[in-house]
Amino acid sequence: MVIDINVHHLPEDLFTNEEVLNGFLTTAPRGFGEIAYLGMTEGGQRQMILEKPKGYQNLNYVEGDYSLESKIAAMDNAGVDYAVMRVPVWQEWLRLDTCKIVNDNAADICKRSNGRIFSTACVPPWGGKENIYELERCIKELGCVGVQLACHYGQLYLDDEAFRPYLKVINDLNIPVVAHHTPLPVRWESLYEYTNLRRELGRVTDQATAVGREIFSDLFDELPNLKLIHTMYGGNWFAAQNLLMPHKPKKKEAMLRLNVNDADRIKSHVDNNIFFDMTHPASWGKDQIECAVKVCGADHLLFGSSFPVFYNWMADGVEFVKNTIEVSQEERDLMLYKNAIKMFNLPIAE
């Protein structure tokens, strides 16, 4: 079985419903350098483009890519049995009224998929009764299996106190959160000029920063049930985990330049609260993914493709995890479907 937990969702009428389109285009904060506009692909399809800074494209959403039919066709072609949807990146800015439209359409897609597609709740994370009501509606009425968040909002990462009221509700509901990357980290000025640095390293840097801030803060001390699933292996977290963990010196040092005393607390956060979405794993390479399995543990990795950014990412990713990386069958099964069923409490028989 294969479950893809990173399939992108946008309202199917995004390009034909003026209310929905304006809800997306007008929320990108132009005053902070986010430039959103409509354009055309070389093939004549309409697309929504996001630039930061002006003239440097970070995101392209193409008409037709986000329909139920497109999702099911890609899943059938790639050998994906089930999928969990999320809004790519845009949840950083969406207003509550637009989120309600997004959630309603997601619920409709799930219903029409005959049980193959599930959704996560898209809600502004600022607390407040109306936002909490929408979260509860998504979980209790629409059947959402988790919550989606951006890994930062403006200049604030999720460890900031501003998000605690909302995260406390999620903690009490004991439902998982997928923390999607944003195009660039808060401090992005040195990354934007070169396309691959902007479109790949920017996301990796943002995710790693988010994970690091979460585990070193008191977020999980206060909210121990909170489980965050970060995209792109948490920004290559497996490569930095041991480096960043506190290590007590064997001999007394004249000066302690690093935190060496919180090892047990930090390790418990990594073990119990942080998980990773294997965003298009074939792109990373065999050695890197085997390292991620060894360092993070297969029980902390969930398959994800980022469909439809590249159609091949889904099919290549399934083939890669099934046949290329050298791991045990139990590890393979955990990453491809068992972790997803357990974390999202999916009504799927193994």
Short mmCIF file of C-alpha atoms in Angstrom, two decimals:
data_model
loop_
_atom_site.label_atom_id
_atom_site.label_comp_id
_atom_site.label_asym_id
_atom_site.label_seq_id
_atom_site.Cartn_x
_atom_site.Cartn_y
_atom_site.Cartn_z
CA MET A 1 0.00 0.00 0.00
CA VAL A 2 1.10 3.60 -0.63
CA ILE A 3 -0.27 6.73 1.05
CA ASP A 4 0.94 10.11 -0.20
CA ILE A 5 0.54 12.70 2.56
CA ASN A 6 1.66 15.66 0.44
CA VAL A 7 -0.81 16.13 -2.41
CA HIS A 8 -1.58 19.77 -3.04
CA HIS A 9 -5.08 21.16 -2.91
CA LEU A 10 -6.51 24.36 -4.32
CA PRO A 11 -10.22 25.05 -4.97
CA GLU A 12 -11.17 23.47 -8.27
CA ASP A 13 -12.85 26.70 -9.41
CA LEU A 14 -9.90 28.89 -8.42
CA PHE A 15 -9.49 30.32 -11.92
CA THR A 16 -13.20 30.69 -12.72
CA ASN A 17 -14.67 31.93 -9.42
CA GLU A 18 -13.79 35.59 -8.93
CA GLU A 19 -14.44 35.48 -5.17
CA VAL A 20 -12.04 32.57 -4.71
CA LEU A 21 -9.37 33.98 -7.02
CA ASN A 22 -9.46 37.37 -5.30
CA GLY A 23 -9.32 35.61 -1.94
CA PHE A 24 -5.95 34.20 -2.95
CA LEU A 25 -4.45 37.04 -4.96
CA THR A 26 -5.32 39.86 -2.56
CA THR A 27 -3.96 38.18 0.56
CA ALA A 28 -0.33 37.87 -0.55
CA PRO A 29 1.29 40.82 1.31
CA ARG A 30 2.72 42.99 -1.45
CA GLY A 31 4.09 45.38 1.17
CA PHE A 32 6.43 42.61 2.31
CA GLY A 33 7.61 41.75 -1.19
CA GLU A 34 5.13 38.97 -2.05
CA ILE A 35 3.94 39.63 -5.61
CA ALA A 36 0.94 37.54 -6.77
CA TYR A 37 -0.60 37.78 -10.23
CA LEU A 38 -2.19 35.84 -13.07
CA GLY A 39 -0.18 34.73 -16.10
CA MET A 40 -0.13 32.15 -18.88
CA THR A 41 2.02 29.08 -19.41
CA GLU A 42 3.77 28.51 -22.74
CA GLY A 43 0.99 26.03 -23.52
CA GLY A 44 -1.72 28.64 -23.04
CA GLN A 45 -2.97 27.59 -19.59
CA ARG A 46 -3.73 30.18 -16.95
CA GLN A 47 -1.48 30.16 -13.92
CA MET A 48 -1.21 31.98 -10.62
CA ILE A 49 2.35 33.15 -10.01
CA LEU A 50 4.03 34.22 -6.79
CA GLU A 51 7.26 36.20 -6.88
CA LYS A 52 9.61 37.31 -4.12
CA PRO A 53 11.21 39.69 -4.78
CA LYS A 54 9.60 41.11 -7.89
CA GLY A 55 10.86 39.34 -11.01
CA TYR A 56 11.86 36.09 -9.23
CA GLN A 57 9.23 33.36 -9.42
CA ASN A 58 8.80 31.05 -6.43
CA LEU A 59 5.44 29.40 -7.07
CA ASN A 60 3.35 28.56 -10.11
CA TYR A 61 -0.18 27.18 -9.83
CA VAL A 62 -1.51 25.97 -13.19
CA GLU A 63 -5.21 25.66 -14.06
CA GLY A 64 -6.40 22.06 -14.22
CA ASP A 65 -3.65 20.59 -12.04
CA TYR A 66 -5.77 20.54 -8.88
CA SER A 67 -8.95 18.76 -10.00
CA LEU A 68 -10.05 15.47 -8.50
CA GLU A 69 -9.66 13.83 -11.89
CA SER A 70 -6.05 15.01 -12.15
CA LYS A 71 -5.26 13.67 -8.69
CA ILE A 72 -6.86 10.26 -9.23
CA ALA A 73 -5.21 9.81 -12.64
CA ALA A 74 -1.77 10.59 -11.20
CA MET A 75 -2.35 8.30 -8.21
CA ASP A 76 -3.42 5.43 -10.45
CA ASN A 77 -0.42 5.95 -12.71
CA ALA A 78 2.03 6.07 -9.80
CA GLY A 79 0.54 3.27 -7.72
CA VAL A 80 -0.66 5.52 -4.89
CA ASP A 81 -3.68 4.09 -3.08
CA TYR A 82 -4.61 7.02 -0.84
CA ALA A 83 -3.66 10.67 -0.46
CA VAL A 84 -3.83 13.41 2.17
CA MET A 85 -4.31 16.94 0.80
CA ARG A 86 -2.99 20.31 1.92
CA VAL A 87 -2.89 23.83 0.48
CA PRO A 88 0.63 24.55 -0.81
CA VAL A 89 2.21 27.57 0.90
CA TRP A 90 -0.77 29.93 0.57
CA GLN A 91 -2.13 29.11 4.03
CA GLU A 92 0.42 31.62 5.36
CA TRP A 93 -1.90 34.45 4.24
CA LEU A 94 -5.44 33.20 3.64
CA ARG A 95 -8.31 34.91 5.46
CA LEU A 96 -10.93 32.90 7.30
CA ASP A 97 -13.61 33.44 4.64
CA THR A 98 -11.36 32.01 1.93
CA CYS A 99 -10.26 29.15 4.21
CA LYS A 100 -13.91 28.12 4.58
CA ILE A 101 -14.25 27.91 0.80
CA VAL A 102 -11.01 25.90 0.59
CA ASN A 103 -12.18 23.49 3.30
CA ASP A 104 -15.62 22.99 1.77
CA ASN A 105 -14.14 22.15 -1.63
CA ALA A 106 -11.61 19.80 -0.03
CA ALA A 107 -14.45 17.97 1.73
CA ASP A 108 -16.30 17.67 -1.57
CA ILE A 109 -13.22 16.23 -3.28
CA CYS A 110 -12.82 13.70 -0.47
CA LYS A 111 -16.46 12.64 -0.81
CA ARG A 112 -16.22 12.27 -4.59
CA SER A 113 -12.97 10.28 -4.31
CA ASN A 114 -14.78 7.28 -2.81
CA GLY A 115 -12.54 7.15 0.22
CA ARG A 116 -9.18 7.52 -1.55
CA ILE A 117 -8.45 11.14 -0.58
CA PHE A 118 -8.44 12.82 2.83
CA SER A 119 -7.96 16.47 3.75
CA THR A 120 -6.36 18.62 6.45
CA ALA A 121 -7.98 21.72 7.91
CA CYS A 122 -6.85 25.11 6.58
CA VAL A 123 -7.47 27.78 9.23
CA PRO A 124 -5.68 31.03 10.20
CA PRO A 125 -3.62 30.05 13.27
CA TRP A 126 -4.22 33.14 15.40
CA GLY A 127 -6.74 31.74 17.87
CA GLY A 128 -10.01 33.62 18.32
CA LYS A 129 -13.45 32.04 18.49
CA GLU A 130 -14.23 32.15 14.78
CA ASN A 131 -10.98 30.42 13.84
CA ILE A 132 -11.46 27.77 16.51
CA TYR A 133 -15.03 27.18 15.34
CA GLU A 134 -13.78 26.61 11.80
CA LEU A 135 -11.13 24.17 13.04
CA GLU A 136 -13.76 22.23 14.98
CA ARG A 137 -16.12 22.26 11.98
CA CYS A 138 -13.36 20.83 9.80
CA ILE A 139 -12.58 18.00 12.20
CA LYS A 140 -16.05 17.16 13.47
CA GLU A 141 -18.25 17.90 10.44
CA LEU A 142 -16.06 17.81 7.34
CA GLY A 143 -13.97 14.83 8.43
CA CYS A 144 -10.50 16.41 8.19
CA VAL A 145 -7.81 14.04 9.49
CA GLY A 146 -5.34 16.72 10.58
CA VAL A 147 -4.41 20.38 10.40
CA GLN A 148 -2.16 22.22 7.99
CA LEU A 149 0.08 25.15 8.84
CA ALA A 150 2.82 27.12 7.17
CA CYS A 151 6.10 26.71 9.05
CA HIS A 152 6.19 30.47 9.55
CA TYR A 153 3.75 33.37 9.27
CA GLY A 154 5.35 36.64 8.32
CA GLN A 155 8.39 36.79 10.58
CA LEU A 156 7.01 34.44 13.23
CA TYR A 157 7.83 30.73 13.42
CA LEU A 158 5.46 28.33 15.15
CA ASP A 159 7.26 28.45 18.50
CA ASP A 160 6.09 32.07 18.91
CA GLU A 161 3.60 32.77 21.70
CA ALA A 162 1.13 34.20 19.17
CA PHE A 163 0.23 30.67 18.03
CA ARG A 164 -0.12 29.01 21.46
CA PRO A 165 -3.91 29.47 21.86
CA TYR A 166 -4.54 27.80 18.50
CA LEU A 167 -1.92 25.09 19.00
CA LYS A 168 -3.35 24.34 22.44
CA VAL A 169 -6.69 23.47 20.85
CA ILE A 170 -4.89 21.17 18.39
CA ASN A 171 -2.92 19.63 21.27
CA ASP A 172 -6.13 18.95 23.17
CA LEU A 173 -7.79 17.44 20.09
CA ASN A 174 -4.68 15.26 19.67
CA ILE A 175 -4.60 15.58 15.89
CA PRO A 176 -1.45 15.85 13.75
CA VAL A 177 -0.22 18.98 11.99
CA VAL A 178 1.53 19.11 8.63
CA ALA A 179 3.84 22.13 8.58
CA HIS A 180 4.33 23.00 4.92
CA HIS A 181 7.35 24.97 3.81
CA THR A 182 7.13 28.55 2.63
CA PRO A 183 9.04 29.60 -0.50
CA LEU A 184 11.80 31.37 1.42
CA PRO A 185 12.92 31.64 5.04
CA VAL A 186 12.34 34.82 7.02
CA ARG A 187 15.90 35.95 6.21
CA TRP A 188 16.00 35.27 2.48
CA GLU A 189 18.07 38.04 0.89
CA SER A 190 21.15 35.90 0.15
CA LEU A 191 19.16 33.09 -1.53
CA TYR A 192 16.89 34.64 -4.12
CA GLU A 193 19.14 35.39 -7.10
CA TYR A 194 19.78 31.81 -8.24
CA THR A 195 16.79 29.66 -9.13
CA ASN A 196 17.76 26.39 -7.44
CA LEU A 197 18.91 28.15 -4.28
CA ARG A 198 15.65 30.08 -4.18
CA ARG A 199 13.30 27.21 -5.01
CA GLU A 200 15.04 24.39 -3.12
CA LEU A 201 17.55 25.66 -0.54
CA GLY A 202 15.13 28.39 0.51
CA ARG A 203 12.54 25.79 1.49
CA VAL A 204 15.15 23.57 3.16
CA THR A 205 16.51 26.47 5.21
CA ASP A 206 13.02 27.50 6.25
CA GLN A 207 12.07 24.01 7.41
CA ALA A 208 15.30 23.39 9.32
CA THR A 209 14.95 26.75 11.06
CA ALA A 210 11.37 25.93 12.01
CA VAL A 211 12.23 22.47 13.38
CA GLY A 212 15.19 23.81 15.35
CA ARG A 213 13.17 26.60 16.94
CA GLU A 214 10.39 24.18 17.88
CA ILE A 215 12.58 21.62 19.61
CA PHE A 216 14.74 24.13 21.50
CA SER A 217 11.75 26.18 22.68
CA ASP A 218 9.23 25.27 25.38
CA LEU A 219 6.54 24.52 22.76
CA PHE A 220 6.41 20.78 23.38
CA ASP A 221 6.93 21.14 27.13
CA GLU A 222 3.67 23.09 27.21
CA LEU A 223 1.91 21.04 24.49
CA PRO A 224 3.22 17.45 24.76
CA ASN A 225 0.54 15.94 22.48
CA LEU A 226 1.40 18.24 19.57
CA LYS A 227 2.85 16.35 16.61
CA LEU A 228 4.30 18.32 13.70
CA ILE A 229 5.11 16.69 10.36
CA HIS A 230 7.58 18.91 8.47
CA THR A 231 8.11 18.82 4.72
CA MET A 232 11.40 18.13 2.94
CA TYR A 233 12.71 15.94 5.78
CA GLY A 234 12.44 18.94 8.07
CA GLY A 235 14.87 20.79 5.85
CA ASN A 236 17.50 18.05 5.67
CA TRP A 237 17.20 17.68 9.43
CA PHE A 238 18.79 14.24 9.42
CA ALA A 239 22.12 15.82 8.40
CA ALA A 240 22.09 18.35 11.23
CA GLN A 241 20.40 16.50 14.07
CA ASN A 242 23.47 15.09 15.80
CA LEU A 243 25.42 18.30 15.27
CA LEU A 244 22.72 20.40 16.95
CA MET A 245 21.91 18.09 19.85
CA PRO A 246 23.49 19.09 23.17
CA HIS A 247 26.60 17.03 24.01
CA LYS A 248 28.07 17.11 27.50
CA PRO A 249 31.87 17.42 27.44
CA LYS A 250 33.89 14.70 29.14
CA LYS A 251 36.26 17.26 30.62
CA LYS A 252 35.53 20.64 32.14
CA GLU A 253 35.74 23.42 29.57
CA ALA A 254 37.10 26.88 30.29
CA MET A 255 34.09 28.27 28.43
CA LEU A 256 30.85 26.62 27.33
CA ARG A 257 30.04 28.07 23.93
CA LEU A 258 27.07 25.76 23.30
CA ASN A 259 24.06 24.51 25.25
CA VAL A 260 25.20 21.14 26.64
CA ASN A 261 22.63 20.51 29.37
CA ASP A 262 19.27 19.96 27.64
CA ALA A 263 20.04 16.73 25.81
CA ASP A 264 17.28 14.62 27.35
CA ARG A 265 14.60 17.29 26.90
CA ILE A 266 15.58 18.05 23.32
CA LYS A 267 15.81 14.36 22.42
CA SER A 268 12.33 13.75 23.82
CA HIS A 269 10.97 16.50 21.56
CA VAL A 270 12.65 14.96 18.52
CA ASP A 271 11.44 11.47 19.44
CA ASN A 272 7.86 12.33 20.40
CA ASN A 273 6.81 15.51 18.59
CA ILE A 274 8.69 15.94 15.30
CA PHE A 275 8.07 13.86 12.16
CA PHE A 276 9.07 14.30 8.55
CA ASP A 277 7.37 14.30 5.17
CA MET A 278 9.60 12.65 2.53
CA THR A 279 8.91 15.38 -0.01
CA HIS A 280 9.75 13.89 -3.48
CA PRO A 281 12.33 11.43 -2.07
CA ALA A 282 13.88 10.41 -5.41
CA SER A 283 15.25 13.94 -5.80
CA TRP A 284 17.36 13.58 -2.66
CA GLY A 285 19.29 10.47 -3.61
CA LYS A 286 19.76 6.96 -2.29
CA ASP A 287 22.55 7.67 0.21
CA GLN A 288 20.75 10.66 1.67
CA ILE A 289 17.44 8.85 2.22
CA GLU A 290 19.12 5.83 3.73
CA CYS A 291 20.88 8.25 6.08
CA ALA A 292 17.54 9.85 6.98
CA VAL A 293 16.11 6.43 7.81
CA LYS A 294 19.13 5.60 9.96
CA VAL A 295 19.22 8.92 11.83
CA CYS A 296 15.53 9.82 12.14
CA GLY A 297 14.05 6.32 12.12
CA ALA A 298 11.56 4.96 9.60
CA ASP A 299 8.81 5.47 12.19
CA HIS A 300 9.33 9.24 11.80
CA LEU A 301 9.15 9.41 7.98
CA LEU A 302 5.99 9.60 5.84
CA PHE A 303 5.91 9.40 2.04
CA GLY A 304 4.98 12.61 0.21
CA SER A 305 5.30 13.79 -3.38
CA SER A 306 4.31 17.49 -3.59
CA PHE A 307 2.07 16.60 -6.54
CA PRO A 308 1.48 18.36 -8.94
CA VAL A 309 4.64 20.52 -8.80
CA PHE A 310 6.26 17.82 -10.96
CA TYR A 311 4.03 14.95 -12.08
CA ASN A 312 6.99 12.56 -12.06
CA TRP A 313 7.77 13.22 -8.40
CA MET A 314 4.88 10.98 -7.36
CA ALA A 315 5.68 8.03 -9.63
CA ASP A 316 9.45 8.36 -9.22
CA GLY A 317 9.06 8.63 -5.46
CA VAL A 318 7.00 5.46 -5.16
CA GLU A 319 9.45 3.52 -7.33
CA PHE A 320 12.40 4.94 -5.40
CA VAL A 321 11.12 3.98 -1.95
CA LYS A 322 9.88 0.57 -3.10
CA ASN A 323 12.88 -0.55 -5.14
CA THR A 324 15.93 1.72 -4.85
CA ILE A 325 16.73 2.44 -1.23
CA GLU A 326 18.12 -0.44 0.80
CA VAL A 327 15.98 -0.70 3.91
CA SER A 328 14.03 -3.49 5.56
CA GLN A 329 10.49 -4.29 4.41
CA GLU A 330 9.15 -3.18 7.77
CA GLU A 331 10.88 0.20 7.38
CA ARG A 332 9.53 0.49 3.84
CA ASP A 333 5.98 -0.25 5.00
CA LEU A 334 6.21 2.30 7.82
CA MET A 335 7.23 5.06 5.43
CA LEU A 336 4.82 4.17 2.63
CA TYR A 337 1.63 3.70 4.64
CA LYS A 338 1.75 2.47 8.24
CA ASN A 339 2.89 5.76 9.77
CA ALA A 340 0.22 7.67 7.87
CA ILE A 341 -2.58 5.36 8.98
CA LYS A 342 -1.48 5.62 12.60
CA MET A 343 -0.77 9.37 12.76
CA PHE A 344 -3.86 10.54 10.85
CA ASN A 345 -6.08 7.75 12.28
CA LEU A 346 -7.15 6.86 8.75
CA PRO A 347 -10.08 4.43 8.33
CA ILE A 348 -7.96 2.08 6.23
CA ALA A 349 -7.42 -1.61 6.93
CA GLU A 350 -3.79 -2.68 6.70
#
